[in-house]
Amino acid sequence: MTLPDEIEATEPALDEPLAHPSALRLTMSSPLYRGATIAVFLGAVGFSAAAPQIASFLVNDLGASLRAAGLFYLTSLTAPLAGYLVGRRSDHTGRRLGLFRLCAVLGFVGWIGVAYSTQLWMPYIISAVIGAFGGAATSQLFAAIHDQLKAHPNPHNDGVVAVVRMALTGGWVIGPVAGAVLAAHTSLRTMLIATALCTLAQIVPLGTLRIAPGYGDTSQSQPIAPTTKAMLPLLAFTGLYVLVYLGEPIKYAYLPIYMTKQLGFPAGLSGAIIGIQPLVEIILMPLAVIVARRIGMVRLMVIGAAFGIAANICFATTGTAAGLFTGQILMGAVWGVFAALGIIVAQRLLPTAVATASAVFISSTALASALGGAAGGLGAASIGLPFVFLIPAVAGLLATIGLALMVRTDR
């Protein structure tokens, strides 16, 4: 399995640094990049506002048991399939923004359906069937951005992707707080309606903007579906990414319980520990792009995955506020690397079908959330807290080894 040379090669960004605008200026000057930045922010705010509240909605409004509410997250297992189908269609037609708008509308319909559900089975079916396609909207934006960047080469192109990805992370910082406040002052159904409106509002920043079908793809006028062999590097990388991501649902489910029930931390301290990660992540994203130009993207990801191992060991063994802060800072470094660079690597591993690559990679987080939730539940029941965090540490070790092998194979 061979990685494209451009993943590990140093970008020629330092040759003429004054001849090109910065990544931020480049992003703000382009209607596509600027609109995509705002759109992914709105989508992330909406989804992250609902994610922590959906179980409460199922229990309090529809009478679900705690076990049934937990099973709702398994509906995300359909997201990779929906993403692949949308991505394949996008690569065949080249109409990224049209499919983006369609997916955003489907996402809106899905969340409205969940908000107005009157029977327990309804949110499960709606989320698995309609909501899965709504989640593919973001991948189409990244595919459109890739096409535009390819058509207009610039040393700061990777920085543009990082800026858009930072907006996505910023939405995840704001969304959970906004969702909790809105639900507390109105109702859970109102909060879900607000999520639906944020999902639909993604369309607004891009307006009626159009780009030429297959923009930037000069290899063939009628792209064909990639073969299984061609997709193997992408699938291998995505599988390793799933192993890295596995710890996130475990951490968000059990770290607050561990801090409150067993360590007796006050709410303010617990909130500060949880909140430090996205702050570190946003700060480190631009730095990750710069470092990757010098040492290579996948090589930097090996280091990032190793940070994840150390972070989960901190969660499992320290039992102090300083240890948990250290773990969260290390985890922020993990996602500063993977959030900024993951989508770029995925697209370069399948350059003839970037929409498919984007969809497969982005939808893999839903798969990782479902697997992580299941692993965390079984681990918490068998080995308890805090040792459940050793499960993502082992998964991170496997990911680190796998990524190192990818670099070694390419070399």
Short mmCIF file of C-alpha atoms in Angstrom, two decimals:
data_model
loop_
_atom_site.label_atom_id
_atom_site.label_comp_id
_atom_site.label_asym_id
_atom_site.label_seq_id
_atom_site.Cartn_x
_atom_site.Cartn_y
_atom_site.Cartn_z
CA MET A 1 0.00 0.00 0.00
CA THR A 2 1.62 3.20 -1.19
CA LEU A 3 0.84 6.71 -0.03
CA PRO A 4 0.90 9.54 -2.56
CA ASP A 5 4.19 11.37 -2.46
CA GLU A 6 2.47 14.68 -1.75
CA ILE A 7 1.34 13.51 1.69
CA GLU A 8 4.83 13.03 3.02
CA ALA A 9 6.67 15.55 0.88
CA THR A 10 7.38 18.99 2.22
CA GLU A 11 5.20 21.66 0.61
CA PRO A 12 7.09 24.36 -1.26
CA ALA A 13 5.52 26.94 1.02
CA LEU A 14 8.71 28.64 2.07
CA ASP A 15 10.11 29.41 -1.37
CA GLU A 16 8.19 32.63 -1.98
CA PRO A 17 6.37 33.48 1.27
CA LEU A 18 5.66 37.08 0.30
CA ALA A 19 4.15 36.28 -3.08
CA HIS A 20 0.98 34.71 -1.72
CA PRO A 21 -1.80 35.84 0.63
CA SER A 22 -2.11 34.16 4.02
CA ALA A 23 -4.49 31.25 4.49
CA LEU A 24 -6.93 33.42 6.45
CA ARG A 25 -6.92 36.17 3.81
CA LEU A 26 -7.28 33.56 1.08
CA THR A 27 -10.28 32.07 2.90
CA MET A 28 -12.01 35.39 3.47
CA SER A 29 -11.47 36.60 -0.11
CA SER A 30 -13.16 33.61 -1.74
CA PRO A 31 -16.97 33.33 -1.73
CA LEU A 32 -16.67 29.53 -1.64
CA TYR A 33 -14.12 29.30 1.17
CA ARG A 34 -15.77 32.06 3.21
CA GLY A 35 -19.24 30.61 2.75
CA ALA A 36 -18.07 27.10 3.58
CA THR A 37 -16.41 28.35 6.77
CA ILE A 38 -19.65 29.92 7.99
CA ALA A 39 -21.71 26.95 6.83
CA VAL A 40 -19.70 24.31 8.69
CA PHE A 41 -19.78 26.49 11.80
CA LEU A 42 -23.58 26.70 11.70
CA GLY A 43 -23.92 22.98 11.07
CA ALA A 44 -21.57 22.14 13.93
CA VAL A 45 -23.40 24.45 16.34
CA GLY A 46 -26.71 22.79 15.52
CA PHE A 47 -25.54 19.19 15.70
CA SER A 48 -23.41 19.62 18.82
CA ALA A 49 -26.29 21.39 20.58
CA ALA A 50 -28.54 18.37 20.06
CA ALA A 51 -26.03 15.56 20.59
CA PRO A 52 -25.82 15.80 24.41
CA GLN A 53 -29.57 16.41 24.75
CA ILE A 54 -31.10 13.76 22.51
CA ALA A 55 -31.02 11.03 25.17
CA SER A 56 -32.82 13.32 27.62
CA PHE A 57 -35.43 14.06 24.97
CA LEU A 58 -36.07 10.36 24.38
CA VAL A 59 -36.37 9.66 28.11
CA ASN A 60 -38.29 12.73 29.26
CA ASP A 61 -40.54 13.41 26.27
CA LEU A 62 -41.05 9.96 24.71
CA GLY A 63 -40.73 7.73 27.77
CA ALA A 64 -37.72 5.71 26.67
CA SER A 65 -35.69 3.68 29.14
CA LEU A 66 -32.06 4.59 29.68
CA ARG A 67 -30.98 1.51 27.73
CA ALA A 68 -33.28 2.36 24.81
CA ALA A 69 -32.01 5.95 24.81
CA GLY A 70 -28.44 4.67 24.62
CA LEU A 71 -29.29 2.53 21.61
CA PHE A 72 -30.28 5.66 19.68
CA TYR A 73 -26.64 6.39 18.96
CA LEU A 74 -26.43 3.17 16.97
CA THR A 75 -28.55 4.87 14.30
CA SER A 76 -25.35 6.66 13.27
CA LEU A 77 -24.09 3.37 11.84
CA THR A 78 -25.98 4.17 8.63
CA ALA A 79 -24.03 7.42 8.15
CA PRO A 80 -20.98 5.84 6.44
CA LEU A 81 -23.21 4.12 3.87
CA ALA A 82 -25.18 7.29 3.19
CA GLY A 83 -21.95 9.28 2.94
CA TYR A 84 -20.47 6.82 0.48
CA LEU A 85 -23.57 6.93 -1.74
CA VAL A 86 -23.63 10.74 -1.76
CA GLY A 87 -19.89 10.93 -2.36
CA ARG A 88 -20.04 8.46 -5.22
CA ARG A 89 -22.84 10.45 -6.84
CA SER A 90 -20.88 13.66 -6.35
CA ASP A 91 -17.77 12.21 -8.00
CA HIS A 92 -19.86 11.00 -10.93
CA THR A 93 -21.60 14.33 -11.55
CA GLY A 94 -19.10 16.79 -10.06
CA ARG A 95 -22.00 18.85 -8.65
CA ARG A 96 -20.74 19.28 -5.08
CA LEU A 97 -22.79 22.29 -4.00
CA GLY A 98 -26.06 20.95 -5.37
CA LEU A 99 -25.67 17.79 -3.32
CA PHE A 100 -24.57 19.86 -0.33
CA ARG A 101 -27.81 21.83 -0.45
CA LEU A 102 -29.87 18.65 -0.86
CA CYS A 103 -28.16 17.05 2.14
CA ALA A 104 -28.69 20.17 4.25
CA VAL A 105 -32.41 20.13 3.42
CA LEU A 106 -32.62 16.43 4.30
CA GLY A 107 -30.86 17.15 7.58
CA PHE A 108 -33.41 19.87 8.33
CA VAL A 109 -36.30 17.52 7.57
CA GLY A 110 -34.73 14.84 9.76
CA TRP A 111 -34.31 17.07 12.82
CA ILE A 112 -37.82 18.53 12.40
CA GLY A 113 -39.15 14.98 12.26
CA VAL A 114 -37.30 14.07 15.45
CA ALA A 115 -38.50 17.22 17.21
CA TYR A 116 -42.16 16.50 16.43
CA SER A 117 -42.01 12.74 17.06
CA THR A 118 -44.85 11.36 19.14
CA GLN A 119 -43.84 7.67 19.23
CA LEU A 120 -40.55 6.27 20.46
CA TRP A 121 -39.75 4.43 17.23
CA MET A 122 -39.99 7.57 15.11
CA PRO A 123 -36.66 9.26 16.00
CA TYR A 124 -34.80 5.99 15.43
CA ILE A 125 -36.15 5.48 11.92
CA ILE A 126 -35.91 9.15 10.96
CA SER A 127 -32.33 9.44 12.18
CA ALA A 128 -31.17 6.21 10.54
CA VAL A 129 -32.78 6.91 7.15
CA ILE A 130 -33.04 10.69 6.64
CA GLY A 131 -30.56 12.03 9.18
CA ALA A 132 -27.77 9.86 7.78
CA PHE A 133 -27.93 11.72 4.46
CA GLY A 134 -28.09 15.08 6.23
CA GLY A 135 -24.73 14.38 7.78
CA ALA A 136 -23.10 14.15 4.34
CA ALA A 137 -23.45 17.90 3.71
CA THR A 138 -20.10 18.78 5.27
CA SER A 139 -18.19 16.28 3.16
CA GLN A 140 -19.53 17.89 -0.02
CA LEU A 141 -18.23 21.27 1.08
CA PHE A 142 -14.76 19.86 1.63
CA ALA A 143 -14.90 18.20 -1.79
CA ALA A 144 -15.86 21.53 -3.39
CA ILE A 145 -13.04 23.27 -1.52
CA HIS A 146 -10.59 20.61 -2.75
CA ASP A 147 -11.66 21.17 -6.37
CA GLN A 148 -11.18 24.92 -6.08
CA LEU A 149 -7.81 24.57 -4.35
CA LYS A 150 -6.61 22.16 -7.00
CA ALA A 151 -7.63 24.57 -9.75
CA HIS A 152 -5.81 27.46 -8.01
CA PRO A 153 -2.59 26.08 -6.47
CA ASN A 154 -1.22 28.09 -3.57
CA PRO A 155 1.31 27.27 -0.86
CA HIS A 156 -1.34 28.12 1.74
CA ASN A 157 -4.01 25.78 0.39
CA ASP A 158 -3.65 23.39 3.33
CA GLY A 159 -4.09 26.37 5.60
CA VAL A 160 -7.44 27.12 3.99
CA VAL A 161 -8.66 23.64 4.89
CA ALA A 162 -7.39 24.18 8.44
CA VAL A 163 -9.30 27.46 8.74
CA VAL A 164 -12.55 25.81 7.63
CA ARG A 165 -11.89 22.92 9.98
CA MET A 166 -11.28 25.36 12.85
CA ALA A 167 -14.73 26.80 12.23
CA LEU A 168 -16.15 23.29 12.56
CA THR A 169 -14.37 22.86 15.89
CA GLY A 170 -15.53 26.29 17.02
CA GLY A 171 -19.11 25.21 16.44
CA TRP A 172 -18.55 22.22 18.70
CA VAL A 173 -17.26 24.55 21.41
CA ILE A 174 -20.34 26.78 21.34
CA GLY A 175 -23.07 24.29 20.45
CA PRO A 176 -23.31 22.17 23.64
CA VAL A 177 -23.50 25.27 25.84
CA ALA A 178 -26.07 26.95 23.60
CA GLY A 179 -28.15 23.76 23.43
CA ALA A 180 -28.16 23.30 27.19
CA VAL A 181 -29.18 26.92 27.81
CA LEU A 182 -31.93 26.86 25.19
CA ALA A 183 -33.33 23.56 26.45
CA ALA A 184 -33.32 24.83 30.05
CA HIS A 185 -35.19 28.03 29.19
CA THR A 186 -37.62 26.58 26.65
CA SER A 187 -37.93 22.85 25.99
CA LEU A 188 -36.04 19.99 24.42
CA ARG A 189 -38.34 20.05 21.38
CA THR A 190 -37.59 23.75 20.86
CA MET A 191 -33.89 23.01 21.07
CA LEU A 192 -34.25 20.31 18.39
CA ILE A 193 -36.14 22.74 16.15
CA ALA A 194 -33.27 25.20 16.58
CA THR A 195 -30.88 22.44 15.51
CA ALA A 196 -32.99 21.89 12.40
CA LEU A 197 -32.86 25.62 11.58
CA CYS A 198 -29.07 25.69 12.01
CA THR A 199 -28.81 22.72 9.65
CA LEU A 200 -30.91 24.47 7.02
CA ALA A 201 -29.07 27.77 7.56
CA GLN A 202 -25.90 26.18 6.20
CA ILE A 203 -27.27 26.94 2.74
CA VAL A 204 -27.47 30.70 3.33
CA PRO A 205 -23.74 31.67 3.38
CA LEU A 206 -23.19 30.09 -0.02
CA GLY A 207 -26.34 31.60 -1.52
CA THR A 208 -26.75 30.64 -5.16
CA LEU A 209 -23.02 30.16 -5.69
CA ARG A 210 -22.18 27.62 -8.37
CA ILE A 211 -18.92 26.04 -9.42
CA ALA A 212 -18.26 24.11 -12.58
CA PRO A 213 -18.96 20.36 -12.30
CA GLY A 214 -15.82 18.44 -11.52
CA TYR A 215 -13.94 21.73 -10.97
CA GLY A 216 -10.23 21.12 -10.92
CA ASP A 217 -10.41 17.50 -12.08
CA THR A 218 -8.57 17.26 -15.35
CA SER A 219 -7.92 13.53 -15.24
CA GLN A 220 -11.14 12.45 -16.89
CA SER A 221 -14.42 14.00 -17.94
CA GLN A 222 -16.56 11.12 -16.71
CA PRO A 223 -15.12 9.85 -13.41
CA ILE A 224 -15.77 6.20 -12.69
CA ALA A 225 -16.33 4.66 -9.29
CA PRO A 226 -13.00 3.81 -7.61
CA THR A 227 -12.15 0.14 -7.37
CA THR A 228 -11.83 -1.63 -4.05
CA LYS A 229 -8.07 -1.84 -4.55
CA ALA A 230 -7.85 1.91 -5.14
CA MET A 231 -9.82 2.54 -1.95
CA LEU A 232 -7.69 0.29 0.29
CA PRO A 233 -5.27 3.04 1.45
CA LEU A 234 -8.21 5.32 2.27
CA LEU A 235 -10.06 2.56 4.13
CA ALA A 236 -6.91 1.62 6.06
CA PHE A 237 -6.31 5.23 7.08
CA THR A 238 -9.96 5.72 8.01
CA GLY A 239 -9.91 2.56 10.12
CA LEU A 240 -6.88 3.85 12.03
CA TYR A 241 -8.65 7.18 12.49
CA VAL A 242 -11.63 5.31 13.99
CA LEU A 243 -9.27 3.73 16.53
CA VAL A 244 -7.98 7.17 17.50
CA TYR A 245 -11.51 8.61 17.75
CA LEU A 246 -12.79 5.65 19.78
CA GLY A 247 -11.90 7.34 23.05
CA GLU A 248 -13.99 10.48 22.49
CA PRO A 249 -17.44 9.00 23.24
CA ILE A 250 -15.94 7.08 26.17
CA LYS A 251 -14.38 10.23 27.57
CA TYR A 252 -17.46 12.41 27.21
CA ALA A 253 -19.69 9.74 28.70
CA TYR A 254 -17.57 8.70 31.68
CA LEU A 255 -15.02 11.41 32.50
CA PRO A 256 -17.70 13.78 33.93
CA ILE A 257 -19.15 10.90 35.98
CA TYR A 258 -15.68 9.96 37.22
CA MET A 259 -14.87 13.54 38.23
CA THR A 260 -18.21 14.11 39.97
CA LYS A 261 -18.96 10.75 41.60
CA GLN A 262 -15.53 9.38 42.49
CA LEU A 263 -13.22 12.39 42.68
CA GLY A 264 -15.79 14.83 44.04
CA PHE A 265 -14.68 17.74 41.86
CA PRO A 266 -16.89 20.86 41.92
CA ALA A 267 -18.85 21.61 38.77
CA GLY A 268 -16.64 24.55 37.82
CA LEU A 269 -13.45 22.48 37.96
CA SER A 270 -15.02 19.64 35.97
CA GLY A 271 -16.25 22.08 33.34
CA ALA A 272 -12.81 23.67 33.05
CA ILE A 273 -11.19 20.27 32.53
CA ILE A 274 -13.68 19.34 29.81
CA GLY A 275 -13.45 22.75 28.14
CA ILE A 276 -9.66 22.96 27.88
CA GLN A 277 -9.47 20.40 25.05
CA PRO A 278 -11.25 22.32 22.25
CA LEU A 279 -9.37 25.49 23.20
CA VAL A 280 -6.01 23.71 22.80
CA GLU A 281 -7.27 22.08 19.59
CA ILE A 282 -8.13 25.37 17.92
CA ILE A 283 -4.82 26.94 18.93
CA LEU A 284 -2.76 24.04 17.59
CA MET A 285 -4.52 23.53 14.24
CA PRO A 286 -2.53 26.21 12.34
CA LEU A 287 0.68 25.00 13.97
CA ALA A 288 -0.09 21.44 12.85
CA VAL A 289 -0.22 22.58 9.21
CA ILE A 290 3.14 24.32 9.51
CA VAL A 291 4.83 21.35 11.20
CA ALA A 292 3.31 18.90 8.70
CA ARG A 293 4.93 20.79 5.82
CA ARG A 294 8.30 20.03 7.36
CA ILE A 295 7.96 16.45 8.60
CA GLY A 296 4.97 15.09 6.66
CA MET A 297 1.30 14.75 7.56
CA VAL A 298 1.10 11.05 8.38
CA ARG A 299 4.36 11.19 10.33
CA LEU A 300 2.88 14.00 12.45
CA MET A 301 -0.24 11.89 12.96
CA VAL A 302 1.91 9.13 14.44
CA ILE A 303 3.00 11.62 17.08
CA GLY A 304 -0.59 12.79 17.57
CA ALA A 305 -1.87 9.24 18.10
CA ALA A 306 0.90 8.69 20.66
CA PHE A 307 -0.33 11.77 22.52
CA GLY A 308 -3.74 10.09 22.65
CA ILE A 309 -2.25 7.05 24.37
CA ALA A 310 -0.61 9.28 26.98
CA ALA A 311 -3.85 11.23 27.48
CA ASN A 312 -5.94 8.14 28.20
CA ILE A 313 -3.29 6.79 30.55
CA CYS A 314 -3.55 10.10 32.45
CA PHE A 315 -7.32 9.65 32.71
CA ALA A 316 -6.96 6.06 33.92
CA THR A 317 -4.15 6.45 36.45
CA THR A 318 -3.68 9.96 37.85
CA GLY A 319 -6.88 10.71 39.77
CA THR A 320 -5.93 14.37 40.24
CA ALA A 321 -7.06 17.61 38.65
CA ALA A 322 -3.54 18.22 37.33
CA GLY A 323 -3.44 14.76 35.75
CA LEU A 324 -6.81 15.19 34.06
CA PHE A 325 -5.87 18.67 32.83
CA THR A 326 -2.70 17.15 31.36
CA GLY A 327 -4.75 14.43 29.68
CA GLN A 328 -7.13 16.94 28.15
CA ILE A 329 -4.29 19.15 26.90
CA LEU A 330 -2.69 16.10 25.28
CA MET A 331 -6.05 15.21 23.75
CA GLY A 332 -6.32 18.74 22.40
CA ALA A 333 -2.99 18.16 20.69
CA VAL A 334 -4.34 14.92 19.19
CA TRP A 335 -7.27 16.68 17.58
CA GLY A 336 -5.26 19.74 16.65
CA VAL A 337 -3.38 17.35 14.34
CA PHE A 338 -6.14 15.05 13.12
CA ALA A 339 -8.82 17.71 12.74
CA ALA A 340 -6.57 19.95 10.66
CA LEU A 341 -4.95 17.28 8.49
CA GLY A 342 -7.22 14.23 8.42
CA ILE A 343 -9.50 15.36 5.59
CA ILE A 344 -6.49 16.44 3.50
CA VAL A 345 -4.82 13.05 3.83
CA ALA A 346 -8.08 11.23 3.06
CA GLN A 347 -8.59 13.22 -0.16
CA ARG A 348 -5.01 12.63 -1.29
CA LEU A 349 -5.34 8.91 -0.71
CA LEU A 350 -8.17 8.80 -3.27
CA PRO A 351 -7.44 11.75 -5.58
CA THR A 352 -9.72 10.55 -8.38
CA ALA A 353 -12.81 10.55 -6.13
CA VAL A 354 -12.36 13.25 -3.52
CA ALA A 355 -16.06 13.50 -2.63
CA THR A 356 -16.14 9.78 -1.87
CA ALA A 357 -12.96 10.13 0.17
CA SER A 358 -14.37 13.11 2.08
CA ALA A 359 -17.65 11.34 2.80
CA VAL A 360 -16.00 8.10 3.93
CA PHE A 361 -13.61 9.93 6.24
CA ILE A 362 -16.05 12.40 7.77
CA SER A 363 -18.83 9.83 8.30
CA SER A 364 -16.37 7.52 10.05
CA THR A 365 -16.74 9.63 13.20
CA ALA A 366 -20.32 8.37 13.49
CA LEU A 367 -19.07 4.80 13.26
CA ALA A 368 -16.37 5.51 15.84
CA SER A 369 -18.94 7.06 18.18
CA ALA A 370 -21.15 3.99 18.00
CA LEU A 371 -18.24 1.59 18.52
CA GLY A 372 -16.77 3.73 21.28
CA GLY A 373 -20.09 3.95 23.05
CA ALA A 374 -20.50 0.19 22.97
CA ALA A 375 -16.90 -0.44 24.09
CA GLY A 376 -17.22 2.12 26.86
CA GLY A 377 -20.44 0.60 28.15
CA LEU A 378 -18.98 -2.89 28.25
CA GLY A 379 -15.73 -1.64 29.76
CA ALA A 380 -17.39 0.43 32.47
CA ALA A 381 -19.49 -2.58 33.47
CA SER A 382 -16.53 -4.99 33.56
CA ILE A 383 -13.47 -3.05 34.74
CA GLY A 384 -15.13 0.13 36.02
CA LEU A 385 -13.90 3.69 36.31
CA PRO A 386 -11.28 4.97 35.71
CA PHE A 387 -9.76 1.87 34.11
CA VAL A 388 -12.27 2.03 31.24
CA PHE A 389 -9.93 4.66 29.74
CA LEU A 390 -7.35 1.96 29.14
CA ILE A 391 -9.57 0.69 26.30
CA PRO A 392 -9.00 3.79 24.11
CA ALA A 393 -5.33 3.75 25.18
CA VAL A 394 -4.96 0.27 23.66
CA ALA A 395 -6.90 1.37 20.57
CA GLY A 396 -4.59 4.37 20.27
CA LEU A 397 -1.55 2.11 20.49
CA LEU A 398 -2.87 0.05 17.58
CA ALA A 399 -3.52 3.24 15.61
CA THR A 400 -0.01 4.54 16.31
CA ILE A 401 1.53 1.29 15.08
CA GLY A 402 -0.68 1.28 11.99
CA LEU A 403 0.14 4.88 11.06
CA ALA A 404 3.84 4.22 11.59
CA LEU A 405 3.58 1.26 9.23
CA MET A 406 1.92 3.49 6.61
CA VAL A 407 4.85 5.88 6.80
CA ARG A 408 7.35 3.01 6.70
CA THR A 409 5.60 1.37 3.73
CA ASP A 410 5.67 4.63 1.80
CA ARG A 411 9.34 5.08 2.59
#
